[in-house]
Short mmCIF file of C-alpha atoms and ligand atoms in Angstrom, two decimals:
data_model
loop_
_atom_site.label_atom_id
_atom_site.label_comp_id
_atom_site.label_asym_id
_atom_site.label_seq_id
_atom_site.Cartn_x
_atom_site.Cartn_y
_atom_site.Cartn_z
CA UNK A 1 30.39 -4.81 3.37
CA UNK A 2 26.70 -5.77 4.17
CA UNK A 3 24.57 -4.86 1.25
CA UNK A 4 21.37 -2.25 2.14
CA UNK A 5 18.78 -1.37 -0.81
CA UNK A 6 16.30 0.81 -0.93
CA UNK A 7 13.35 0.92 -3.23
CA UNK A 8 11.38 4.10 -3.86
CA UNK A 9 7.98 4.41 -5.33
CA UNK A 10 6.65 8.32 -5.99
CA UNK A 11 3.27 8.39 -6.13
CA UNK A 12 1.33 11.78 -6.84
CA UNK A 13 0.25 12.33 -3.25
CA UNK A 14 2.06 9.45 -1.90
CA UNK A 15 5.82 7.44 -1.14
CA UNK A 16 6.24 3.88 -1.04
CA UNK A 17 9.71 2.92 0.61
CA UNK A 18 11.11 -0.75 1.32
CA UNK A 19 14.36 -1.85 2.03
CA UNK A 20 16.13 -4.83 1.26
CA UNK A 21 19.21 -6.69 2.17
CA UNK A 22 21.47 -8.20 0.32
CA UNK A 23 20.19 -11.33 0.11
CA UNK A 24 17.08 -9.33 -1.57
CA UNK A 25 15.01 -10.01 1.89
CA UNK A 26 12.54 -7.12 2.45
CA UNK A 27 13.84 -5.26 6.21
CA UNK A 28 11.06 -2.87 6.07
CA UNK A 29 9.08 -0.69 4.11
CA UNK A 30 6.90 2.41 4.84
CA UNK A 31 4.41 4.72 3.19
CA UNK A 32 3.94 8.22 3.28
CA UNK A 33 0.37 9.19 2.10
CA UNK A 34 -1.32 13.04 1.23
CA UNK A 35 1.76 14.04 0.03
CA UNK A 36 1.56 17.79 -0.59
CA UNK A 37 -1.50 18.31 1.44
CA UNK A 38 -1.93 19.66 4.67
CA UNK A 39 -2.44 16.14 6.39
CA UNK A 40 0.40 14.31 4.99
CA UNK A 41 1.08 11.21 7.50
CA UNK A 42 3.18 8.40 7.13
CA UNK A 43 3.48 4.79 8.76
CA UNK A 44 5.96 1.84 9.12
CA UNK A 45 4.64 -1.68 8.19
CA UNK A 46 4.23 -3.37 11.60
CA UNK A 47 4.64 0.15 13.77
CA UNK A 48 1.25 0.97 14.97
CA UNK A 49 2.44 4.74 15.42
CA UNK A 50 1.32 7.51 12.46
CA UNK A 51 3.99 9.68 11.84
CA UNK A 52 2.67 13.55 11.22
CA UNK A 53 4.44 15.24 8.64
CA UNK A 54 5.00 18.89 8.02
CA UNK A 55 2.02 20.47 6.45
CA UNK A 56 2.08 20.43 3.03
CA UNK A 57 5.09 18.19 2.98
CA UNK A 58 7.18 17.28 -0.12
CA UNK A 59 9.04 14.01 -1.49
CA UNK A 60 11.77 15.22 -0.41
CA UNK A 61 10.62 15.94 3.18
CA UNK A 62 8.57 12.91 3.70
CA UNK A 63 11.82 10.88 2.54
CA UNK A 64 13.73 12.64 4.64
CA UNK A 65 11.20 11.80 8.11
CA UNK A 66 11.11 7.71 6.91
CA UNK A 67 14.71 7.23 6.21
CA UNK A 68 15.25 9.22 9.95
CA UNK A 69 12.55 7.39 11.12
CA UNK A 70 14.20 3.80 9.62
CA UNK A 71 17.40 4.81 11.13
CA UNK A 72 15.79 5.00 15.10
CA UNK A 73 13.99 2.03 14.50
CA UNK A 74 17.65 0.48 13.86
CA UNK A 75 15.93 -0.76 10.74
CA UNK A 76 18.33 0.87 8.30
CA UNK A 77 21.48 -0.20 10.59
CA UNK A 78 24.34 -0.02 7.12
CA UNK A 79 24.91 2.72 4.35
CA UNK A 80 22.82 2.04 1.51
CA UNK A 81 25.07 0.31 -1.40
CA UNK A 82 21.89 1.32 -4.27
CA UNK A 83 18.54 3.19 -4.57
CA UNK A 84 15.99 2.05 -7.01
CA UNK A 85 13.17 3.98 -8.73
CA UNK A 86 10.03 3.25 -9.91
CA UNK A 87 9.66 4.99 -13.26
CA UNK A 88 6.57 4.80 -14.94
CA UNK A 89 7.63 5.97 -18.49
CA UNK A 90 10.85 5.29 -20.16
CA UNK A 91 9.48 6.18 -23.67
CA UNK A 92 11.53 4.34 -26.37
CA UNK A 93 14.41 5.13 -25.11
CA UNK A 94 14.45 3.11 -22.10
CA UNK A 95 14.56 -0.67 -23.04
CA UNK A 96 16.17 -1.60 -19.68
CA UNK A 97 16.87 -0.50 -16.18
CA UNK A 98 19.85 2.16 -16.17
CA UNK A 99 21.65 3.93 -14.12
CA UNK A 100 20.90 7.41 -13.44
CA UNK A 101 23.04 10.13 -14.46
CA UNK A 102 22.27 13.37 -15.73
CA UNK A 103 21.54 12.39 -19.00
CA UNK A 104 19.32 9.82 -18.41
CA UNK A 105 17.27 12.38 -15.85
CA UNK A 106 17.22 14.68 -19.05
CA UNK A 107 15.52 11.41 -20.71
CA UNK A 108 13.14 10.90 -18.33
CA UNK A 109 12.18 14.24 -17.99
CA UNK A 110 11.48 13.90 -21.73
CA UNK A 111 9.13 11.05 -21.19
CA UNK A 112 7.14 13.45 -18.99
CA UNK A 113 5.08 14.88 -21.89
CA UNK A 114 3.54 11.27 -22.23
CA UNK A 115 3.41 11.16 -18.69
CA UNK A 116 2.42 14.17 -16.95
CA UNK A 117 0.57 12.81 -13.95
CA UNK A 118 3.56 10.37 -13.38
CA UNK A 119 6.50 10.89 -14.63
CA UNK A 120 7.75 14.33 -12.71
CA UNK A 121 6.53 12.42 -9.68
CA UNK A 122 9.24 9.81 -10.21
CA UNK A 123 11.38 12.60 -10.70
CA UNK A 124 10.41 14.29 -7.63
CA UNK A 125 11.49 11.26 -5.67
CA UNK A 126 14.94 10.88 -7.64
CA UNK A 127 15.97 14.69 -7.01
CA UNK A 128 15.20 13.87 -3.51
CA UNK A 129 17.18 10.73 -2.88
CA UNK A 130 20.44 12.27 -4.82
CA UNK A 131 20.08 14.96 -2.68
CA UNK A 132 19.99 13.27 0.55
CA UNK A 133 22.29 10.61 -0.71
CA UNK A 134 25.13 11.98 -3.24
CA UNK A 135 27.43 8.91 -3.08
CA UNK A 136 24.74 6.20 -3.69
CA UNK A 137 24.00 4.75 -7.03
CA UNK A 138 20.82 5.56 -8.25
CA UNK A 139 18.87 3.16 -10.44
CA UNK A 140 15.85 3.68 -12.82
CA UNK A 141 13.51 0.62 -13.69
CA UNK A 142 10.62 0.95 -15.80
CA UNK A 143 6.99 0.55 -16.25
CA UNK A 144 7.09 0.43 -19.91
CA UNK A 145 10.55 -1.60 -20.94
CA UNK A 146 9.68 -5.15 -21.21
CA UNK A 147 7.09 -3.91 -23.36
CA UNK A 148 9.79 -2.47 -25.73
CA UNK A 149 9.70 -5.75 -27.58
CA UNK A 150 6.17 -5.27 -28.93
CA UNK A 151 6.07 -5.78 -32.47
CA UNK A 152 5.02 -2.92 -34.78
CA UNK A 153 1.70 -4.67 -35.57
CA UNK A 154 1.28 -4.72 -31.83
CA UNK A 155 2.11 -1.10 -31.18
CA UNK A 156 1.29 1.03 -33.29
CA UNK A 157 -2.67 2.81 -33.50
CA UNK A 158 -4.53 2.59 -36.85
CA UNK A 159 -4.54 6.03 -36.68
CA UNK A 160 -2.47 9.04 -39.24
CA UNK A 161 1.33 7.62 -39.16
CA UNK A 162 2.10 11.17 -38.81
CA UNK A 163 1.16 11.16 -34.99
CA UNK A 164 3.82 8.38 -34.64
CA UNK A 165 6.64 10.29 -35.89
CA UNK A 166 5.91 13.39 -34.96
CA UNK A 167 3.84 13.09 -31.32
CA UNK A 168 5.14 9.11 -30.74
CA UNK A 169 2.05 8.64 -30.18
CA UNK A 170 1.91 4.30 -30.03
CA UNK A 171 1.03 2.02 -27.50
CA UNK A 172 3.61 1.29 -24.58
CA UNK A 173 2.04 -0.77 -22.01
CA UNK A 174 2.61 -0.59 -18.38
CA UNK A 175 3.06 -2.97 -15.31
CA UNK A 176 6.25 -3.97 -17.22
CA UNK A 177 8.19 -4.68 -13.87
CA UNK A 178 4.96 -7.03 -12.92
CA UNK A 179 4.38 -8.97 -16.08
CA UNK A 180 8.67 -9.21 -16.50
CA UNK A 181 8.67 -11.12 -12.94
CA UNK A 182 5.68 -13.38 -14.06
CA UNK A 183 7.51 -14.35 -17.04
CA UNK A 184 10.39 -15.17 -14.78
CA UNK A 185 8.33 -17.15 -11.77
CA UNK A 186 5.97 -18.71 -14.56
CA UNK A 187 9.00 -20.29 -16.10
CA UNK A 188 10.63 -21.32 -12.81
CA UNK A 189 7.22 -22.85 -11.78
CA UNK A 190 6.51 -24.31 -14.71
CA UNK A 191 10.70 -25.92 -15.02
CA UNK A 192 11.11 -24.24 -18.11
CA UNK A 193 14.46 -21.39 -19.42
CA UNK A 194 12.45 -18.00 -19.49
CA UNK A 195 13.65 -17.77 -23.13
CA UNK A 196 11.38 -21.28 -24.19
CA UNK A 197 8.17 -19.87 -21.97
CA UNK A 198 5.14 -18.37 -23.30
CA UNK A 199 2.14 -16.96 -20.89
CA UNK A 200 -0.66 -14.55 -20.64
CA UNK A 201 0.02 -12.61 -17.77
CA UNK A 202 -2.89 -11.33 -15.95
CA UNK A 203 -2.10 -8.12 -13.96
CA UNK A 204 -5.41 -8.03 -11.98
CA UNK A 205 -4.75 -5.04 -8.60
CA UNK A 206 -6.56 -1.39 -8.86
CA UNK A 207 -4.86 -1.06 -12.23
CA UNK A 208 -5.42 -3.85 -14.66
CA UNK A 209 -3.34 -4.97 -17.51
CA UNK A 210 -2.79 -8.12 -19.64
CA UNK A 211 0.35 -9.48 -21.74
CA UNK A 212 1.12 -12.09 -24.05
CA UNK A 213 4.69 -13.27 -23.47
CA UNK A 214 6.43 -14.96 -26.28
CA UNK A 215 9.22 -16.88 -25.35
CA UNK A 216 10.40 -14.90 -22.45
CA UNK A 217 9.16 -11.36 -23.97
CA UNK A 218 6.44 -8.62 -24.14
CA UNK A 219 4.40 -9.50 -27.25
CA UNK A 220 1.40 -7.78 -26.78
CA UNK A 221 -0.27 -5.83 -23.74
CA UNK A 222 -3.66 -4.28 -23.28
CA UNK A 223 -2.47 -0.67 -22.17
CA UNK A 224 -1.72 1.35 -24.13
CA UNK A 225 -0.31 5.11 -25.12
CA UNK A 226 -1.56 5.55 -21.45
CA UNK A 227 -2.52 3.24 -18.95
CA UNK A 228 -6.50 3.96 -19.34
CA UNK A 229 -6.30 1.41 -22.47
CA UNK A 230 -7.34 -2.11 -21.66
CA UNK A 231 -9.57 -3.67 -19.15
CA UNK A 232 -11.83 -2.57 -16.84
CA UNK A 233 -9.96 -1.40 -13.70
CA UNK A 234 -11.06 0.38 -10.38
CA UNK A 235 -11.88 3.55 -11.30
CA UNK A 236 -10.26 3.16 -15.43
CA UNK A 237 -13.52 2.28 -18.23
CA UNK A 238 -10.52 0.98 -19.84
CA UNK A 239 -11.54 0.46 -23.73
CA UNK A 240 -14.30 2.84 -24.77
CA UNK A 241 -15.79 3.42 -28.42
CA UNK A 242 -13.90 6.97 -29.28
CA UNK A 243 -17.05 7.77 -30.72
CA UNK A 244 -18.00 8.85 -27.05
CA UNK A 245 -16.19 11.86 -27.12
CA UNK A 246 -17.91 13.99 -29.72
CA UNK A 247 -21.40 12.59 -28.48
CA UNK A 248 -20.41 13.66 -25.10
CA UNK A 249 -19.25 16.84 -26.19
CA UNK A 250 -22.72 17.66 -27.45
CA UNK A 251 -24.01 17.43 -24.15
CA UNK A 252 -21.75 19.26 -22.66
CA UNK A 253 -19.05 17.52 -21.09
CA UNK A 254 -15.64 19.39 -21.86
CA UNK A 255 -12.60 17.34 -22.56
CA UNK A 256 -11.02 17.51 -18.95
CA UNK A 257 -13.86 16.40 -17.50
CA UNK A 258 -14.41 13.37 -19.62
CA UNK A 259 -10.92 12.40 -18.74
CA UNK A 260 -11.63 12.76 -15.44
CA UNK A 261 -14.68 11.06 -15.73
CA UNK A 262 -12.84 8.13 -17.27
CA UNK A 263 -10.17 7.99 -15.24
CA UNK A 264 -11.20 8.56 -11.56
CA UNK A 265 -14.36 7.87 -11.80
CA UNK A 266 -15.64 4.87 -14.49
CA UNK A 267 -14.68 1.35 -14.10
CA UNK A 268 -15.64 -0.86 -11.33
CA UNK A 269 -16.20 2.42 -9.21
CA UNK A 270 -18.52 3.80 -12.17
CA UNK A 271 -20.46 0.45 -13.05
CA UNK A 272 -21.17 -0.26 -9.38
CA UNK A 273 -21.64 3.29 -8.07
CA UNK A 274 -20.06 2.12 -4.86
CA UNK A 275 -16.54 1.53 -4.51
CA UNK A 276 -13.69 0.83 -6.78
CA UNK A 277 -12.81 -2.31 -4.15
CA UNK A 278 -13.35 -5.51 -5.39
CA UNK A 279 -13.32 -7.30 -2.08
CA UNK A 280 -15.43 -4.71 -1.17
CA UNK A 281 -18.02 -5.50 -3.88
CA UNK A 282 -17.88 -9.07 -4.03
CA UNK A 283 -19.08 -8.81 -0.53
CA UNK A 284 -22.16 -6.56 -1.65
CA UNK A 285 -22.84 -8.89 -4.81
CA UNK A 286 -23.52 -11.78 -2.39
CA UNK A 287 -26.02 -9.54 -0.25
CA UNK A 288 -27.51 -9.02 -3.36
CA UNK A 289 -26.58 -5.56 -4.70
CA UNK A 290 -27.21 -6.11 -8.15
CA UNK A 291 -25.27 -2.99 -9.93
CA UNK A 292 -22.17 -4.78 -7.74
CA UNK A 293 -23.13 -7.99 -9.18
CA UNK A 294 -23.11 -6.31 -12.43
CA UNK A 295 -19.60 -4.18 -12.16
CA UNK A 296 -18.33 -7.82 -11.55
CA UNK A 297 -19.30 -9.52 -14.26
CA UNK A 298 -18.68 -6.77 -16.97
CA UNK A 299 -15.03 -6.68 -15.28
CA UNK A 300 -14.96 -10.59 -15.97
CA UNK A 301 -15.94 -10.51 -19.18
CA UNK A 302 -13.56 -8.12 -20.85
CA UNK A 303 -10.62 -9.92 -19.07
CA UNK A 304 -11.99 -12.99 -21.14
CA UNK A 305 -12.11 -11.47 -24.40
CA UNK A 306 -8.58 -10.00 -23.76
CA UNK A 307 -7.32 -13.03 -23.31
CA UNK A 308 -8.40 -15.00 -25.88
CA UNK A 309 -7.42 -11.64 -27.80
CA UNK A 310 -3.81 -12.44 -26.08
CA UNK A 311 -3.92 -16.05 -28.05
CA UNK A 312 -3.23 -13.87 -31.56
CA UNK A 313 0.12 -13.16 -30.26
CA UNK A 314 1.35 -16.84 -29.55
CA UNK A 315 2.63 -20.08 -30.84
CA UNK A 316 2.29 -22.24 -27.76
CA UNK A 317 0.39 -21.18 -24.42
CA UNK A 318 2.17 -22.76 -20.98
CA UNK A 319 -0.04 -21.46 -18.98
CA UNK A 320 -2.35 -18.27 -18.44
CA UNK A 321 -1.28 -16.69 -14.98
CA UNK A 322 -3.37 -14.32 -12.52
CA UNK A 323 -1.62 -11.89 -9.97
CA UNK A 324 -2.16 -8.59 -9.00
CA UNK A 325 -4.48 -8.10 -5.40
CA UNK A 326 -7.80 -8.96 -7.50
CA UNK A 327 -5.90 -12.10 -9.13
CA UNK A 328 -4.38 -13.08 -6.12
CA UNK A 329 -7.02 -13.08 -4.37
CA UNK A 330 -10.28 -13.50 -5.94
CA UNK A 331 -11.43 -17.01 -6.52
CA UNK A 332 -14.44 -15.50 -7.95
CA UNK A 333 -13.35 -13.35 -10.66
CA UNK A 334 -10.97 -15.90 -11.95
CA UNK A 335 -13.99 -18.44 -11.89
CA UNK A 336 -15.96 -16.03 -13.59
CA UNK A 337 -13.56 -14.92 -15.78
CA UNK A 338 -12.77 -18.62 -16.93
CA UNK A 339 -16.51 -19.39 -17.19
CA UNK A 340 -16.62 -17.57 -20.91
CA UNK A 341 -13.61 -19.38 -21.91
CA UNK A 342 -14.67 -23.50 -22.17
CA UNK A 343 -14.20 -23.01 -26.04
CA UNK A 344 -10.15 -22.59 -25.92
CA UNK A 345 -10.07 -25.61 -23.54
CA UNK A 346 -9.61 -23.30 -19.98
CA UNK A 347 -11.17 -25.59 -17.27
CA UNK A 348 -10.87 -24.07 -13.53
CA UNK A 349 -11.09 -26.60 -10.55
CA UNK A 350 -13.40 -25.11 -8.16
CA UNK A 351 -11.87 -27.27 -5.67
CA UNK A 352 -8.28 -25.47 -6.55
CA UNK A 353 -9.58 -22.43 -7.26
CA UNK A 354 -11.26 -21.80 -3.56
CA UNK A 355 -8.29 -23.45 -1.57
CA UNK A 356 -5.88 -21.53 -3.40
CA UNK A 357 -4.03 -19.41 -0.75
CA UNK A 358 -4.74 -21.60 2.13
CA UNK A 359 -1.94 -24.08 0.16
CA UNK A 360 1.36 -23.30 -1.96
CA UNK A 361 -0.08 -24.89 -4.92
CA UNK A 362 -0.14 -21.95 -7.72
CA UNK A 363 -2.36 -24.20 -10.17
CA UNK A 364 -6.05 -23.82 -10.63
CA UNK A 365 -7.23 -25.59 -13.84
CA UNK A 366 -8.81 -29.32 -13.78
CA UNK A 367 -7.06 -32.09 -14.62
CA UNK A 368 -8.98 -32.08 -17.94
CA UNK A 369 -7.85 -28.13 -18.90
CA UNK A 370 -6.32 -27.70 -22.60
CA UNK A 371 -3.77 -25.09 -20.59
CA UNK A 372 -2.32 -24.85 -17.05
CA UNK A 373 -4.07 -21.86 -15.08
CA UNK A 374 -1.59 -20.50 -12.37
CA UNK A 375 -2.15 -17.96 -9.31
CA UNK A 376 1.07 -16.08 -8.30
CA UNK A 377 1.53 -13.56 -6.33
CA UNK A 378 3.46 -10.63 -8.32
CA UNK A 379 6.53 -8.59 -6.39
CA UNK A 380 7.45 -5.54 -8.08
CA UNK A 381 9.80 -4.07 -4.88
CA UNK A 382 11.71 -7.29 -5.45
CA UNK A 383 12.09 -6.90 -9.07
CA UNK A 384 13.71 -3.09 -7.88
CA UNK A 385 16.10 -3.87 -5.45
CA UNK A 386 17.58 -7.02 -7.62
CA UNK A 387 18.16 -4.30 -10.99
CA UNK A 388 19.67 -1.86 -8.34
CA UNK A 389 21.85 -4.64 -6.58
CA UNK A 390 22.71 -5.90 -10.15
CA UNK A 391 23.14 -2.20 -12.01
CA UNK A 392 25.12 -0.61 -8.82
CA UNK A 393 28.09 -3.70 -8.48
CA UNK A 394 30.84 -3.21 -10.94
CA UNK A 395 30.52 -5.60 -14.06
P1 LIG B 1 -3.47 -4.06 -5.71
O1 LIG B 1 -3.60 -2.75 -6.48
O2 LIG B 1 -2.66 -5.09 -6.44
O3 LIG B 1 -3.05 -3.88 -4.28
O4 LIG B 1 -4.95 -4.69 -5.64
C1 LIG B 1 -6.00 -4.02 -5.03
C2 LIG B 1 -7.30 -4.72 -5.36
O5 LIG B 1 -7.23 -6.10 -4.90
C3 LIG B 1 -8.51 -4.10 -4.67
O6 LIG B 1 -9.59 -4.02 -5.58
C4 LIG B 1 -8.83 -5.12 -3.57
O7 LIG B 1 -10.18 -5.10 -3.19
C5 LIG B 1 -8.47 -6.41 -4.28
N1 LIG B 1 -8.40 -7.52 -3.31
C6 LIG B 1 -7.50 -7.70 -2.32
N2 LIG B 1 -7.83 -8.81 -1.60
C7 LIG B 1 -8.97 -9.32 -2.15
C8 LIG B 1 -9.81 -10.44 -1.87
N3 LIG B 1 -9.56 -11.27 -0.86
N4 LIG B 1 -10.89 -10.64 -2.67
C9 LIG B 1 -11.17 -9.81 -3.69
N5 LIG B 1 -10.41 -8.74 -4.01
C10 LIG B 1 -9.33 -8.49 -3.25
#
């Protein structure tokens, strides 16, 4: 029978959907954004149409109007053979993909606690798709497992041991399914078995993240118990002196809205006092707009120090990768970014660097570099659909 696989992705106020055949070829995909708000729409890549939704409309509902919506397009043409979810937080429990049954719902429902703002979404969107589809497999892939191979000097906080075992409160790190499928394209670029390659992945999009892969696996990451650790992102400060908090508190701010302060409305978003969109503010750093210019190169330089912090956690280095929208994309925050680094032997060909994307190379470093510097473009849907094709066929 012809394979059809769907991949979900519950945001809080929004649904990602793509489908895949069984060749893992994308068919179609479709978001549904202000989800639970009285203007919740919806479109279909390539359909210039918006679909209304119901006011106020759920997961559920909004799944419901896409899959429908799939179906007249003759998009979604088969049954679907697997569903797979985007779940942000598998806790320690969750060192792999699984297949969802009640128990492992219980589990992830578990993981909410360290999750709130993500975790019952994802759950939202599971309760949904069992409902509308009780006979397909259901798969669960996680943010956080490839990170479950973090050694204890990597995860855990200098902080009372007590809050470990009692709280688990450690560092996870996110944009697992991203920095797993750079491990895996880094070694086939590179003509090396996954298990022999070792890179600093450089997930560079609205969230940011980086990871030191040892020989195939998670080593160290920059996010952390949540994913507000790390680098400077969008709208994240990422690190901050925890200091802050008590001098803050003194003038007033209470502790939801520092959170909210440092979550929605820091990083590049809070540096630039403009926009939290990098394309955006490159363009506005070339007219000149100096606090632009500035959000840049503050952005730049903590990805630098990461990364030579990332060099702690390896033997050998094959090659330092950037993906993600920003990395992608951004010729000049990876020239920026590799500007601070001439000491560990990085050299970026400015040549390479500009023309990458108008040719299929993926590397970027001179000739002369100590290390290979690689663009490639990340694909988390993929990564989905394969665990749901693999964990749905019988073994
Ligand atoms: P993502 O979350 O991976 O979709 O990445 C979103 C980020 O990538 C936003 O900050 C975009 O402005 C940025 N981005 C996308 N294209 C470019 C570009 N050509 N130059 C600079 N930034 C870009």
């Amino acid at each position: 029978m012809e394979e059809t696989l769907l991949v979900v992705n519950c945001g809080s106020s929004s649904l990602k959907l793509a489908l895949f055949d069984g060749e893992h070829r994308k068919l179609a995909s479709a978001l549904a954004e202000r989800i639970n708000q009285k203007d919740a729409f919806a479109r279909i890549s390539g359909d210039q149409e918006t679909i209304t939704l119901p006011h106020h409309a759920s997961h559920e509902q909004a799944l419901r109007v896409l899959v429908s919506a799939f179906r007249e397009r003759q998009l979604m043409t088969s049954s679907l053979s697997a569903i797979g979810h985007r779940v942000v937080h598998g806790g320690e429990n969750f060192r792999q993909s699984v297949r969802i049954d009640d128990g492992v719902i219980s589990a992830i429902e578990k993981c909410s606690e360290l999750a709130p703002l993500h975790n019952p979404v994802n759950l939202s969107g599971i309760h949904a798709t069992c409902k509308l589809f009780p006979h397909t497999p259901q798969i669960a892939v996680f943010d956080t497992a490839f990170h479950q191979t973090l050694p204890r000097h990597a995860f855990m906080y200098a902080v009372p041991s007590v809050w470990y075992q009692d709280w688990s409160v450690r560092r996870y790190g996110f944009h697992g399914i991203s920095h797993g499928f750079i491990a895996c394209e880094a070694a086939r670029v590179l003509e090396k078995p996954l298990e022999a390659t070792s890179v600093i992945s450089a997930h560079l999009g609205n969230g940011c993240s980086i990871t030191a892969i040892r020989d195939g696996a998670s080593a160290d990451t920059s996010m952390g118990m949540t994913p507000m650790e790390g680098l400077v992102m969008g709208t994240r400060s990422g690190d901050i002196d925890p200091g802050l908090f008590d001098y803050l508190q003194g003038k007033g701010v209470n502790a939801e809205e520092l959170h909210q302060a440092l979550n929605r409305k820091s990083g590049l978003l809070g540096l630039s006092g403009e926009t939290n969109d990098m394309r955006s503010l490159c363009k506005l750093a070339e007219s000149g707009h100096d606090s632009s210019r500035i959000a840049i190169d503050v952005f730049c330089f903590r990805l630098a120090r990461y990364i030579g912090a990332m060099m702690a956690s390896l033997k050998e280095l094959d090659a330092l990768v950037f993906t993600g929208g920003i990395g992608e994309n951004s010729d000049l925050v990876r020239e920026t970014t590799l500007s601070h680094l001439s000491l560990l032997g990085f050299e970026v060909s400015t040549e390479r660097n500009r023309t990458h994307g108008r040719s299929s190379q993926h590397r970027i470093n001179s000739d002369g570099s100590r290390f290979p510097v690689l663009v490639i473009p990340t694909n988390e849907e993929l990564v989905i659909a394969r665990e749901a094709s693999r964990l749905a066929s019988p073994a």
